[in-house]
Coordinates of C-alpha atoms and ligand atoms in Angstrom, one line a residue:
M1 CA 127.3 104.3 109.1
E2 CA 125.3 104.9 105.9
L3 CA 122.4 103.3 104.3
I4 CA 123.0 102.8 100.6
I5 CA 120.2 101.8 98.2
D6 CA 121.4 100.8 94.8
N7 CA 119.2 100.3 91.8
L8 CA 116.3 98.8 93.7
S9 CA 113.3 97.7 91.7
K10 CA 110.0 95.9 92.5
T11 CA 107.1 95.1 90.3
Y12 CA 104.0 93.5 92.0
S13 CA 102.3 90.5 90.5
N14 CA 99.5 92.9 89.2
G15 CA 102.1 94.6 87.0
I16 CA 102.4 97.8 89.2
K17 CA 106.0 99.0 89.1
A18 CA 106.2 100.2 92.7
L19 CA 110.0 100.8 92.7
Q20 CA 112.0 101.6 89.5
N21 CA 115.8 101.7 89.9
I22 CA 115.8 103.6 93.2
S23 CA 119.3 104.7 94.3
L24 CA 119.8 106.7 97.5
E25 CA 122.6 107.3 99.9
I26 CA 121.3 108.1 103.3
P27 CA 123.8 109.3 106.0
K28 CA 123.2 109.6 109.8
G29 CA 120.5 112.1 110.6
M30 CA 117.0 112.7 109.6
F31 CA 116.2 111.8 106.0
G32 CA 112.8 112.7 104.6
L33 CA 111.3 110.5 101.9
L34 CA 108.5 112.6 100.4
G35 CA 105.9 111.4 97.9
P36 CA 102.2 111.3 97.2
N37 CA 100.0 108.3 98.1
G38 CA 100.9 105.4 95.9
A39 CA 104.5 106.7 95.2
G40 CA 106.1 103.5 96.5
K41 CA 107.2 104.8 99.9
S42 CA 105.8 101.9 102.0
T43 CA 107.1 99.4 99.5
L44 CA 110.6 100.9 99.9
M45 CA 110.3 101.1 103.7
R46 CA 109.1 97.5 104.0
T47 CA 111.9 96.3 101.7
I48 CA 114.6 98.1 103.8
A49 CA 112.9 96.7 107.0
T50 CA 113.4 93.1 105.5
L51 CA 109.6 92.6 105.4
Q52 CA 109.4 92.0 101.7
E53 CA 111.6 91.1 98.8
A54 CA 112.8 93.3 95.9
D55 CA 113.2 92.0 92.4
S56 CA 116.7 93.4 91.8
G57 CA 119.1 95.9 93.3
S58 CA 120.9 96.0 96.7
I59 CA 120.8 97.7 100.1
S60 CA 123.6 98.0 102.6
L61 CA 123.8 99.5 106.0
G62 CA 127.5 99.8 106.9
D63 CA 128.8 96.2 106.5
I64 CA 125.4 94.6 106.4
D65 CA 124.0 93.4 103.1
V66 CA 120.4 94.1 104.0
L67 CA 118.7 91.9 101.5
K68 CA 120.9 88.9 102.3
Q69 CA 121.7 89.3 106.0
K70 CA 118.1 89.9 107.3
N71 CA 118.7 88.8 110.8
E72 CA 121.7 91.0 111.2
L73 CA 119.7 94.0 110.0
R74 CA 116.8 93.2 112.3
Q75 CA 119.1 93.4 115.3
V76 CA 119.9 97.1 114.6
L77 CA 116.6 98.1 113.1
G78 CA 113.8 100.1 114.8
Y79 CA 110.6 100.2 112.7
L80 CA 107.4 102.1 113.2
P81 CA 105.0 100.9 110.5
Q82 CA 102.1 102.9 109.1
Q83 CA 99.6 100.9 111.1
F84 CA 100.4 98.9 114.2
G85 CA 98.1 97.1 116.6
L86 CA 98.3 97.7 120.4
Y87 CA 96.8 95.8 123.2
P88 CA 94.3 98.3 124.5
K89 CA 93.7 97.1 128.0
I90 CA 97.3 97.4 129.2
S91 CA 99.4 100.3 130.3
A92 CA 102.2 101.8 128.2
E93 CA 104.7 100.9 131.0
V94 CA 103.6 97.2 131.2
L95 CA 103.5 96.8 127.4
L96 CA 106.9 98.4 126.8
N97 CA 108.4 96.2 129.5
H98 CA 106.8 93.2 127.8
F99 CA 108.3 94.2 124.4
A100 CA 111.7 94.6 126.1
V101 CA 111.4 91.0 127.4
L102 CA 110.7 89.9 123.9
K103 CA 113.7 91.8 122.6
G104 CA 115.8 89.7 125.0
I105 CA 116.6 92.3 127.7
A106 CA 116.6 89.7 130.5
N107 CA 118.0 91.7 133.4
K108 CA 115.1 93.2 135.3
S109 CA 116.6 96.4 136.6
E110 CA 118.3 97.1 133.3
R111 CA 115.0 96.7 131.6
Q112 CA 113.2 98.9 134.1
E113 CA 115.8 101.6 133.6
L114 CA 115.5 101.4 129.8
V115 CA 111.6 101.5 129.9
K116 CA 111.7 104.5 132.2
A117 CA 114.2 106.3 130.0
L118 CA 112.2 105.7 126.8
L119 CA 109.0 106.8 128.5
H120 CA 110.7 110.0 129.4
K121 CA 112.2 110.4 125.9
T122 CA 108.8 110.1 124.2
N123 CA 107.1 112.3 126.8
L124 CA 104.9 109.5 128.0
Y125 CA 106.2 109.1 131.5
E126 CA 103.4 111.1 133.2
V127 CA 100.8 108.8 131.5
R128 CA 102.7 105.6 131.7
K129 CA 100.1 103.9 134.0
Q130 CA 97.2 104.7 131.7
N131 CA 95.7 102.0 129.4
L132 CA 96.7 102.5 125.8
K133 CA 93.0 102.5 125.0
G134 CA 92.7 106.0 126.3
Y135 CA 95.7 107.3 124.4
S136 CA 95.3 109.9 121.6
G137 CA 96.7 109.3 118.1
G138 CA 99.8 111.2 118.9
M139 CA 100.4 109.4 122.2
K140 CA 100.1 106.1 120.4
Q141 CA 102.6 107.2 117.8
R142 CA 105.1 108.2 120.5
F143 CA 104.6 104.8 122.1
G144 CA 105.4 103.3 118.7
I145 CA 108.7 105.2 118.7
A146 CA 109.4 104.1 122.3
Q147 CA 109.0 100.4 121.3
A148 CA 111.1 101.0 118.1
L149 CA 114.0 102.3 120.2
L150 CA 114.2 99.4 122.6
N151 CA 117.1 97.8 120.9
N152 CA 119.0 101.1 120.5
P153 CA 118.7 100.9 116.7
K154 CA 121.3 102.2 114.2
L155 CA 118.5 102.5 111.6
L156 CA 115.1 103.8 112.5
I157 CA 112.3 103.7 109.9
V158 CA 109.1 105.7 110.5
D159 CA 106.4 105.3 107.9
E160 CA 103.8 108.1 107.6
P161 CA 103.9 108.9 111.3
T162 CA 102.0 112.1 111.5
A163 CA 99.0 111.3 109.3
G164 CA 95.9 112.0 111.3
L165 CA 97.7 113.9 114.1
D166 CA 96.5 117.4 115.1
P167 CA 99.1 120.3 114.9
V168 CA 99.9 120.1 118.6
E169 CA 100.4 116.4 118.6
R170 CA 102.4 116.7 115.4
N171 CA 104.8 119.2 117.0
R172 CA 105.3 116.9 120.0
F173 CA 106.1 114.1 117.7
Y174 CA 108.6 116.3 115.8
N175 CA 110.3 117.1 119.1
V176 CA 110.7 113.5 120.0
L177 CA 112.1 112.6 116.5
S178 CA 114.4 115.5 116.2
E179 CA 116.6 114.2 119.0
L180 CA 117.2 110.9 117.4
G181 CA 119.1 111.8 114.3
E182 CA 122.5 112.3 116.1
H183 CA 123.6 108.7 116.2
T184 CA 121.1 107.0 114.0
V185 CA 120.0 106.9 110.4
V186 CA 116.4 108.0 110.6
I187 CA 114.1 107.6 107.6
L188 CA 110.9 109.5 107.8
S189 CA 108.5 108.6 105.0
T190 CA 105.6 111.0 104.5
H191 CA 103.3 112.8 102.1
I192 CA 103.3 115.8 104.4
V193 CA 105.7 118.5 103.3
D194 CA 105.9 120.2 106.7
D195 CA 107.3 117.0 108.2
V196 CA 110.3 117.2 106.1
K197 CA 110.7 120.9 106.3
E198 CA 110.7 120.9 110.0
L199 CA 113.0 118.0 110.6
C200 CA 115.2 116.7 107.8
T201 CA 118.7 117.5 106.7
N202 CA 118.5 115.4 103.6
M203 CA 115.5 114.4 101.5
A204 CA 114.3 112.7 98.4
I205 CA 111.0 113.1 96.5
I206 CA 109.6 110.0 94.9
N207 CA 106.7 109.7 92.5
Q208 CA 105.4 106.6 90.6
G209 CA 108.3 104.5 91.9
Q210 CA 111.1 106.8 90.8
V211 CA 113.3 109.3 92.6
C212 CA 112.7 112.7 91.0
L213 CA 114.8 114.8 93.3
K214 CA 117.3 114.3 96.2
G215 CA 119.4 116.7 98.3
N216 CA 119.4 119.1 101.1
P217 CA 116.0 120.9 101.5
L218 CA 117.5 124.4 101.8
Q219 CA 119.6 123.9 98.7
I220 CA 116.7 122.4 96.8
I221 CA 114.6 125.5 97.7
E222 CA 117.4 127.8 96.7
D223 CA 117.4 126.2 93.3
L224 CA 113.8 127.3 92.7
K225 CA 114.5 130.9 93.6
G226 CA 112.9 133.4 91.2
K227 CA 110.9 130.7 89.4
V228 CA 107.7 130.7 91.4
Y229 CA 104.9 133.3 90.8
K230 CA 101.6 133.8 92.5
K231 CA 98.3 135.3 91.7
T232 CA 94.8 135.3 93.2
I233 CA 92.2 134.7 90.6
E234 CA 88.4 134.0 90.2
K235 CA 87.2 130.4 90.4
P236 CA 85.9 130.2 86.9
E237 CA 89.3 131.4 85.5
L238 CA 91.1 128.4 87.0
E239 CA 90.9 126.1 84.0
A240 CA 92.1 128.7 81.6
Y241 CA 95.1 129.4 83.8
K242 CA 95.9 125.7 83.9
Q243 CA 95.9 125.7 80.1
N244 CA 98.2 128.6 79.8
Y245 CA 100.6 128.2 82.7
Q246 CA 102.3 125.4 84.7
V247 CA 100.1 125.7 87.7
I248 CA 101.9 123.8 90.5
S249 CA 99.4 124.5 93.3
E250 CA 96.1 126.1 94.0
K251 CA 94.8 127.0 97.4
L252 CA 91.6 128.8 98.4
F253 CA 92.2 132.1 100.3
L254 CA 89.1 133.8 101.5
G255 CA 87.1 131.8 99.0
K256 CA 89.3 132.6 96.0
P257 CA 91.9 130.4 94.4
T258 CA 95.5 131.5 94.8
I259 CA 97.7 129.8 92.3
H260 CA 101.4 129.2 92.2
I261 CA 103.0 128.8 88.8
L262 CA 106.5 127.7 87.6
R263 CA 108.1 130.0 85.2
D264 CA 111.7 131.2 84.4
E265 CA 110.6 134.9 84.4
N266 CA 107.7 137.0 85.5
P267 CA 104.9 136.6 83.0
G268 CA 103.3 139.9 84.0
D269 CA 99.5 139.5 83.9
G270 CA 99.2 140.4 87.5
F271 CA 101.5 137.6 88.8
S272 CA 104.0 138.5 91.6
S273 CA 107.2 136.8 92.4
I274 CA 107.4 134.8 95.7
N275 CA 110.0 133.1 97.8
A276 CA 109.6 129.4 96.9
D277 CA 109.2 127.0 99.8
L278 CA 109.5 123.3 100.1
E279 CA 105.8 122.8 99.1
D280 CA 106.5 124.6 95.8
V281 CA 109.5 122.3 95.2
Y282 CA 107.4 119.3 96.0
F283 CA 104.5 120.3 93.8
S284 CA 106.7 121.4 90.9
Q285 CA 108.6 118.1 91.0
I286 CA 105.4 116.0 91.1
F287 CA 103.9 118.2 88.3
S288 CA 106.9 117.9 86.0
H289 CA 107.5 114.3 86.7
T290 CA 103.9 113.2 86.2
N291 CA 103.5 115.3 83.0
S292 CA 106.8 114.2 81.5
K293 CA 105.6 110.6 81.9
S294 CA 102.1 111.1 80.5
I295 CA 103.4 112.8 77.3
Ligands
ADP1 P1 102.9 104.7 99.3 O1 103.4 104.1 100.5 O2 103.8 105.8 98.7 O3 101.5 105.2 99.3 P2 102.9 102.0 98.3 O4 104.3 101.5 98.4 O5 102.0 101.6 99.3 O6 103.0 103.6 98.1 O7 102.3 101.6 96.9 C1 103.0 101.8 95.6 C2 102.1 101.2 94.5 O8 102.1 99.8 94.6 C3 100.7 101.7 94.6 O9 100.2 101.8 93.2 C4 100.0 100.5 95.3 O10 98.6 100.4 94.8 C5 100.8 99.3 94.8 N1 100.9 98.2 95.8 C6 101.3 98.3 97.1 N2 101.3 97.1 97.7 C7 100.8 96.2 96.8 C8 100.6 94.8 96.8 N3 100.8 94.1 97.9 N4 100.2 94.2 95.6 C9 99.9 95.0 94.5 N5 100.1 96.3 94.4 C10 100.6 96.9 95.5

């Protein structure tokens, strides 16, 4: 089972081209869709989840023509949207059971077993009797995954799931997600590079509605080997460096900016070569893509 997106485009009525000829082949496993805010990730996720229409292009999941057979797709879809409402004065166990009824799981003991299994899977079993009101951001997100898994989906879409989570909660969330890729196409949409680095076997970077890179994260990092250089500079020098070099990222380290630049060979000038990581790939892609469009 594979999700195939072919030449998908969407322009909103205000003229914003949110998706421009997006083509992606997404196999079973964890797929990371990485891009800055406004890149078009949610538009793409909502279109795949049959919640909004595209202008042109097609999407298929196995035999299902997603844009035409919306009901068929919904039966095999699990979706955790960016924001979802929860009834606060109800326990996780009761609410999950309620959602299971809504999904048509009529047999009571079958439903109880499923709810129990999903609470275990998402590490919420110990807190199943607590009202959702008292849940942390991470617990709520894990509850979101539990409800998205009720129909044993073949396609699971998770939109910006770790935004606002602290590092411990983020890790817990990763652990829950990482088990799901074996039998399912899981699409994780995020602007957080670490999410993809930790979890995904395939990925794409999108910017301004276009795919700028796709492939296997390790291979993509390998392709940037020997092309990233680093230097710690003084703050007032930053603008001059930006004029002279392709500065792909800047970070403060002990109060001083450390810059990473993209270059085919070492420019000297105090720069040292570093092993590129996925963050360098991401920033270099966004840098090149944004600049090539503004010229
Ligand atoms: P992301 O999820 O990557 O942040 P979105 O898909 O939400 O990106 O948005 C892509 C672009 O489309 C942005 O410029 C956004 O402002 C615009 N956009 C999103 N939804 C709408 C809408 N309903 N009407 C008009 N413009 C929209």
